Amino acid sequence: MQKLRIAIQKSGRLHDDSIKLLKECGIDINNGVNKLKTEASNFPLEVFFLRDDDIPQYVEDGVADIGIVGENVVLEKNRPFQTVEKLGFGKCRLSIAVDKSAQYNGVKDLQGLRIATSYPVIVDKFLKDNKVEAEIHEISGSVEIAPGIGLAEAICDLVSSGSTLFMNGLKEVETVLKSEAILVANSQLNGEQQILLKKLQFRIQAVKKAKNNKYVLLNAPNEKLPEIISLLPGMKSPTVLPLAEEGWSSVHSVLKESDFWDIIENLKAAGAQGILVVPIEKMIV
Ligand code: ATP
Ligand code: MG
């Protein structure tokens, strides 16, 4: 039987969320320590555990059919992949930072500096796009110490909270790229593999939608229903059920996480009571 082979990070920042995503898609994998590959027990999926830097190459060569990797890695390796799906985890930015006491008024201040980075391709493009000439020093790790040891005046590195920069006396001055984990695919999948990928993608989308939405239940006096219903989008339209108490109803609906707080405030103001907000596990529209 045809199987789909997926490459995920062996260990590191994307590993746990990649496994969690597969689990949430109902795919059981036996994730033994120090294993290089494993198979799902209930989906035709083989899982390879690799260094994240190697994943684009494996997918391009067709050793793996699909992979989960940071956009930053795909762009640095300059691969012509289609992003099949953005996955919503592994969020970070690739930023330029300089000594916190340095004067910095704009990108032109990078002119003539030495910039230490593990992302020479992306930084080179950024400098060219901004018509700045600077010297790129490629180093493979601990980039943040480069200014302190006199190797460079600036760095370009991945940042999520900024605390590493702060601890090393640096300040973030430019965001070069915003990144998150993405699902990439080899461009020459056969028909059966494409069907499997579509199946997986369908599940991933259901999980993602569920995460971005909440199920809301509330009680309201019947005379307030028209206003309350007008505030609620719902998947089709809200469900309204009578309460045991005469003149009251229970209203159920689905709200986007991003609109959630605004709508809840308006619902309260319109007379909603006993508002419950419940996570959704899967959402198929
Ligand atoms: P590997 O051993 O697989 O090569 P690594 O050390 O290169 O691992 P990690 O530090 O585990 O990589 O990061 C993997 C990915 O996680 C990054 O490429 C990036 O997409 C994402 N990421 C999210 N937040 C951060 C962060 N604060 N710092 C670094 N990477 C981050
Ligand atoms: Mg790596």
Coordinates of C-alpha atoms and ligand atoms in Angstrom, one line a residue:
M1 CA 0.0 0.0 0.0
Q2 CA 1.2 3.5 -0.8
K3 CA 2.5 5.5 2.2
L4 CA 3.2 9.1 2.6
R5 CA 6.6 9.9 4.2
I6 CA 6.8 12.9 6.4
A7 CA 10.0 14.5 7.7
I8 CA 9.8 16.2 11.1
Q9 CA 12.5 17.7 13.4
K10 CA 14.2 15.0 15.5
S11 CA 14.5 17.2 18.6
G12 CA 14.3 21.0 19.1
R13 CA 11.7 23.7 19.1
L14 CA 9.4 22.2 16.4
H15 CA 9.5 18.5 17.5
D16 CA 6.8 18.5 20.2
D17 CA 4.3 20.6 18.3
S18 CA 4.8 18.6 15.1
I19 CA 4.0 15.4 17.0
K20 CA 1.1 17.1 18.7
L21 CA -0.3 18.2 15.4
L22 CA -0.2 14.6 14.0
K23 CA -1.9 13.3 17.2
E24 CA -4.6 16.0 16.9
C25 CA -5.2 14.8 13.4
G26 CA -6.0 11.4 14.9
I27 CA -2.7 9.9 13.7
D28 CA -1.0 7.6 16.3
I29 CA 2.7 7.4 16.1
N30 CA 5.0 5.6 18.3
N31 CA 7.6 8.2 19.1
G32 CA 10.5 6.2 20.7
V33 CA 13.6 8.1 21.8
N34 CA 16.5 7.9 19.4
K35 CA 14.4 6.5 16.6
L36 CA 15.2 7.6 13.1
K37 CA 11.9 6.6 11.7
T38 CA 8.6 5.2 12.8
E39 CA 5.2 4.4 11.3
A40 CA 1.7 5.5 12.2
S41 CA -0.5 2.7 13.3
N42 CA -3.8 4.1 11.9
F43 CA -2.8 6.2 8.8
P44 CA -0.5 5.3 5.9
L45 CA 2.3 7.6 7.2
E46 CA 5.9 7.0 7.8
V47 CA 7.7 9.5 10.0
F48 CA 11.4 10.4 9.6
F49 CA 13.1 12.3 12.4
L50 CA 15.8 14.7 11.0
R51 CA 17.7 17.9 11.7
D52 CA 15.5 20.8 10.6
D53 CA 18.2 22.1 8.3
D54 CA 18.2 18.8 6.3
I55 CA 14.4 18.6 5.9
P56 CA 14.1 20.9 2.7
Q57 CA 16.8 18.8 0.9
Y58 CA 15.1 15.5 1.8
V59 CA 11.8 16.7 0.6
E60 CA 13.2 18.1 -2.6
D61 CA 15.0 14.9 -3.3
G62 CA 11.9 12.9 -2.7
V63 CA 13.4 10.9 0.1
A64 CA 10.5 12.3 2.1
D65 CA 7.3 13.3 0.4
I66 CA 6.4 16.1 2.9
G67 CA 8.0 17.9 5.8
I68 CA 7.3 20.2 8.7
V69 CA 9.9 23.0 8.9
G70 CA 10.3 26.7 9.7
E71 CA 9.7 29.1 6.8
N72 CA 13.1 30.6 7.8
V73 CA 14.9 27.4 6.9
V74 CA 13.1 26.9 3.6
L75 CA 13.9 30.5 2.6
E76 CA 17.5 30.2 3.6
K77 CA 17.9 27.0 1.6
N78 CA 16.3 28.8 -1.3
R79 CA 14.0 25.9 -2.2
P80 CA 11.2 26.3 -4.7
F81 CA 8.6 24.7 -2.5
Q82 CA 4.9 25.4 -2.4
T83 CA 3.8 26.0 1.2
V84 CA 1.0 23.4 1.5
E85 CA -0.2 24.8 4.8
K86 CA 0.9 27.3 7.5
L87 CA 0.8 25.5 10.8
G88 CA 0.5 28.3 13.4
F89 CA 3.3 27.1 15.7
G90 CA 7.1 27.8 15.8
K91 CA 6.4 31.5 15.5
C92 CA 9.5 33.7 15.6
R93 CA 11.1 36.5 13.7
L94 CA 14.5 36.9 12.1
S95 CA 15.8 40.2 13.3
I96 CA 18.8 42.4 13.1
A97 CA 20.2 43.6 16.5
V98 CA 23.0 45.9 17.4
D99 CA 24.7 46.9 20.7
K100 CA 22.1 48.6 22.9
S101 CA 24.2 51.7 23.2
A102 CA 24.7 52.1 19.5
Q103 CA 23.0 54.9 17.6
Y104 CA 20.4 53.5 15.2
N105 CA 18.1 55.6 13.1
G106 CA 17.3 53.3 10.2
V107 CA 18.5 50.6 7.9
K108 CA 21.2 52.8 6.3
D109 CA 23.0 52.7 9.6
L110 CA 23.9 49.1 8.8
Q111 CA 26.1 50.4 6.0
G112 CA 29.7 49.1 6.3
L113 CA 29.0 47.0 9.4
R114 CA 29.9 43.4 10.0
I115 CA 26.7 41.3 10.5
A116 CA 27.1 37.9 12.1
T117 CA 24.3 35.4 11.1
S118 CA 23.4 31.8 10.4
Y119 CA 21.1 33.1 7.6
P120 CA 23.5 34.6 5.0
V121 CA 21.1 34.1 2.1
I122 CA 18.2 35.9 3.7
V123 CA 20.4 38.7 5.1
D124 CA 22.0 39.2 1.7
K125 CA 18.6 39.6 0.1
F126 CA 17.5 42.0 2.8
L127 CA 20.6 44.2 2.4
K128 CA 20.3 44.2 -1.4
D129 CA 16.6 45.1 -1.2
N130 CA 17.5 48.0 1.1
K131 CA 20.5 49.0 -1.0
V132 CA 22.9 48.7 2.0
E133 CA 26.4 47.2 1.7
A134 CA 27.5 45.3 4.8
E135 CA 29.8 42.4 5.4
I136 CA 28.0 39.1 6.2
H137 CA 29.9 36.7 8.6
E138 CA 28.3 33.3 8.5
I139 CA 28.5 31.5 11.8
S140 CA 26.5 28.4 12.8
G141 CA 25.5 29.1 16.4
S142 CA 25.7 31.4 19.4
V143 CA 25.3 34.4 17.0
E144 CA 24.3 36.7 19.9
I145 CA 27.8 36.7 21.4
A146 CA 29.5 37.9 18.2
P147 CA 29.4 41.6 19.0
G148 CA 30.7 41.0 22.6
I149 CA 33.8 39.2 21.3
G150 CA 34.5 41.7 18.6
L151 CA 33.5 39.6 15.6
A152 CA 30.7 41.9 14.3
E153 CA 28.9 45.1 15.1
A154 CA 25.4 43.6 14.3
I155 CA 23.8 40.2 14.2
C156 CA 20.8 38.7 12.5
D157 CA 19.2 35.9 14.4
L158 CA 15.9 34.3 15.3
V159 CA 14.0 36.0 18.1
S160 CA 10.8 35.1 19.9
S161 CA 10.7 37.0 23.2
G162 CA 13.9 39.0 22.8
S163 CA 15.3 37.9 26.2
T164 CA 18.5 36.4 24.7
L165 CA 19.2 39.7 22.9
F166 CA 18.6 41.6 26.1
M167 CA 20.9 39.4 28.1
N168 CA 23.6 39.9 25.6
G169 CA 23.3 43.7 25.7
L170 CA 21.7 43.9 22.2
K171 CA 18.7 45.7 20.9
E172 CA 16.5 44.6 18.0
V173 CA 16.4 47.2 15.2
E174 CA 15.0 45.5 12.1
T175 CA 12.6 42.6 11.5
V176 CA 13.9 40.8 8.4
L177 CA 11.3 38.0 8.3
K178 CA 8.4 36.7 10.3
S179 CA 8.3 32.9 10.4
E180 CA 6.3 30.0 11.5
A181 CA 6.3 26.2 10.9
I182 CA 4.9 25.2 7.5
L183 CA 4.1 22.0 5.7
V184 CA 6.0 21.6 2.5
A185 CA 5.6 18.9 -0.2
N186 CA 7.7 17.4 -2.9
S187 CA 6.4 18.7 -6.3
Q188 CA 6.2 15.3 -7.9
L189 CA 3.9 13.3 -5.7
N190 CA 2.0 10.5 -7.5
G191 CA -1.8 10.4 -7.5
E192 CA -2.1 8.2 -4.5
Q193 CA 0.3 10.3 -2.5
Q194 CA -1.6 13.4 -3.4
I195 CA -4.8 11.8 -2.2
L196 CA -3.1 11.0 1.1
L197 CA -1.7 14.5 1.4
K198 CA -5.2 16.0 0.8
K199 CA -6.6 13.8 3.5
L200 CA -3.9 14.9 5.9
Q201 CA -4.4 18.5 4.9
F202 CA -8.2 18.3 5.5
R203 CA -7.5 17.1 9.0
I204 CA -4.9 19.8 9.7
Q205 CA -7.4 22.4 8.5
A206 CA -10.0 21.1 10.9
V207 CA -7.6 21.2 13.8
K208 CA -6.5 24.7 12.9
K209 CA -10.0 26.1 12.5
A210 CA -11.0 24.5 15.8
K211 CA -8.1 26.3 17.5
N212 CA -9.1 29.6 16.0
N213 CA -12.7 29.3 17.2
K214 CA -14.6 29.0 20.5
Y215 CA -18.0 27.5 21.2
V216 CA -20.1 30.0 23.2
L217 CA -23.2 29.3 25.2
L218 CA -25.3 32.0 26.9
N219 CA -28.7 32.7 28.4
A220 CA -30.9 35.6 27.5
P221 CA -34.4 36.9 28.0
N222 CA -36.4 36.3 24.8
E223 CA -37.0 40.0 24.2
K224 CA -33.2 40.5 23.9
L225 CA -32.7 37.7 21.4
P226 CA -32.8 39.8 18.2
E227 CA -30.0 42.0 19.3
I228 CA -27.9 39.2 20.7
I229 CA -28.4 37.1 17.5
S230 CA -27.3 40.0 15.4
L231 CA -24.0 40.1 17.3
L232 CA -23.3 36.4 16.7
P233 CA -22.0 35.0 13.4
G234 CA -22.3 31.3 14.1
M235 CA -21.2 28.7 11.6
K236 CA -24.5 29.1 9.8
S237 CA -26.6 30.9 12.3
P238 CA -26.8 30.6 16.1
T239 CA -28.8 27.8 17.8
V240 CA -31.6 29.0 20.0
L241 CA -33.2 26.6 22.6
P242 CA -35.9 27.4 25.1
L243 CA -34.8 27.3 28.8
A244 CA -37.1 25.5 31.4
E245 CA -37.8 29.0 32.8
E246 CA -40.5 30.7 30.8
G247 CA -39.4 33.7 28.6
W248 CA -35.7 32.7 28.5
S249 CA -33.5 31.0 25.9
S250 CA -30.1 29.5 25.6
V251 CA -28.1 30.7 22.6
H252 CA -25.2 28.6 21.1
S253 CA -22.7 29.9 18.6
V254 CA -19.1 29.7 17.3
L255 CA -16.9 32.7 17.6
K256 CA -13.5 33.5 16.1
E257 CA -10.8 33.7 18.8
S258 CA -9.7 37.0 17.3
D259 CA -13.1 38.7 17.6
F260 CA -13.9 37.0 20.9
W261 CA -13.4 39.7 23.5
D262 CA -15.1 42.4 21.6
I263 CA -18.2 40.3 20.9
I264 CA -18.4 39.0 24.5
E265 CA -18.4 42.6 25.8
N266 CA -21.2 43.5 23.4
L267 CA -23.2 40.4 24.3
K268 CA -23.0 41.3 28.0
A269 CA -24.1 44.8 27.3
A270 CA -27.0 43.5 25.2
G271 CA -28.3 41.4 28.2
A272 CA -26.6 38.0 27.8
Q273 CA -26.0 36.1 31.1
G274 CA -24.2 33.0 32.2
I275 CA -21.8 33.1 29.2
L276 CA -19.8 29.9 28.8
V277 CA -16.8 29.6 26.4
V278 CA -15.7 26.1 25.4
P279 CA -12.8 25.0 23.3
I280 CA -13.6 23.1 20.0
E281 CA -11.6 20.0 19.2
K282 CA -12.3 19.7 15.5
M283 CA -14.2 22.0 13.1
I284 CA -15.3 21.0 9.6
V285 CA -17.1 23.6 7.6
Ligands
ATP1 P1 18.3 21.0 14.6 O1 19.1 20.3 15.6 O2 17.1 20.3 14.2 O3 19.1 21.6 13.5 P2 18.1 23.8 15.5 O4 18.9 24.1 16.7 O5 18.6 24.3 14.2 O6 17.7 22.3 15.5 P3 15.8 24.9 16.9 O7 16.4 25.9 17.7 O8 15.1 23.7 17.5 O9 16.7 24.5 15.6 O10 14.6 25.7 16.0 C1 13.9 25.1 15.0 C2 13.0 26.2 14.4 O11 12.1 26.7 15.4 C3 13.6 27.4 13.9 O12 14.2 27.2 12.6 C4 12.5 28.4 13.8 O13 11.7 28.2 12.7 C5 11.6 28.0 15.0 N1 11.8 28.9 16.2 C6 10.7 29.4 16.9 N2 11.1 30.2 17.9 C7 12.4 30.3 17.8 C8 13.4 31.0 18.6 N3 13.1 31.8 19.6 N4 14.7 30.7 18.3 C9 15.0 29.9 17.3 N5 14.1 29.2 16.6 C10 12.8 29.4 16.8
MG2 MG 19.0 23.3 12.6

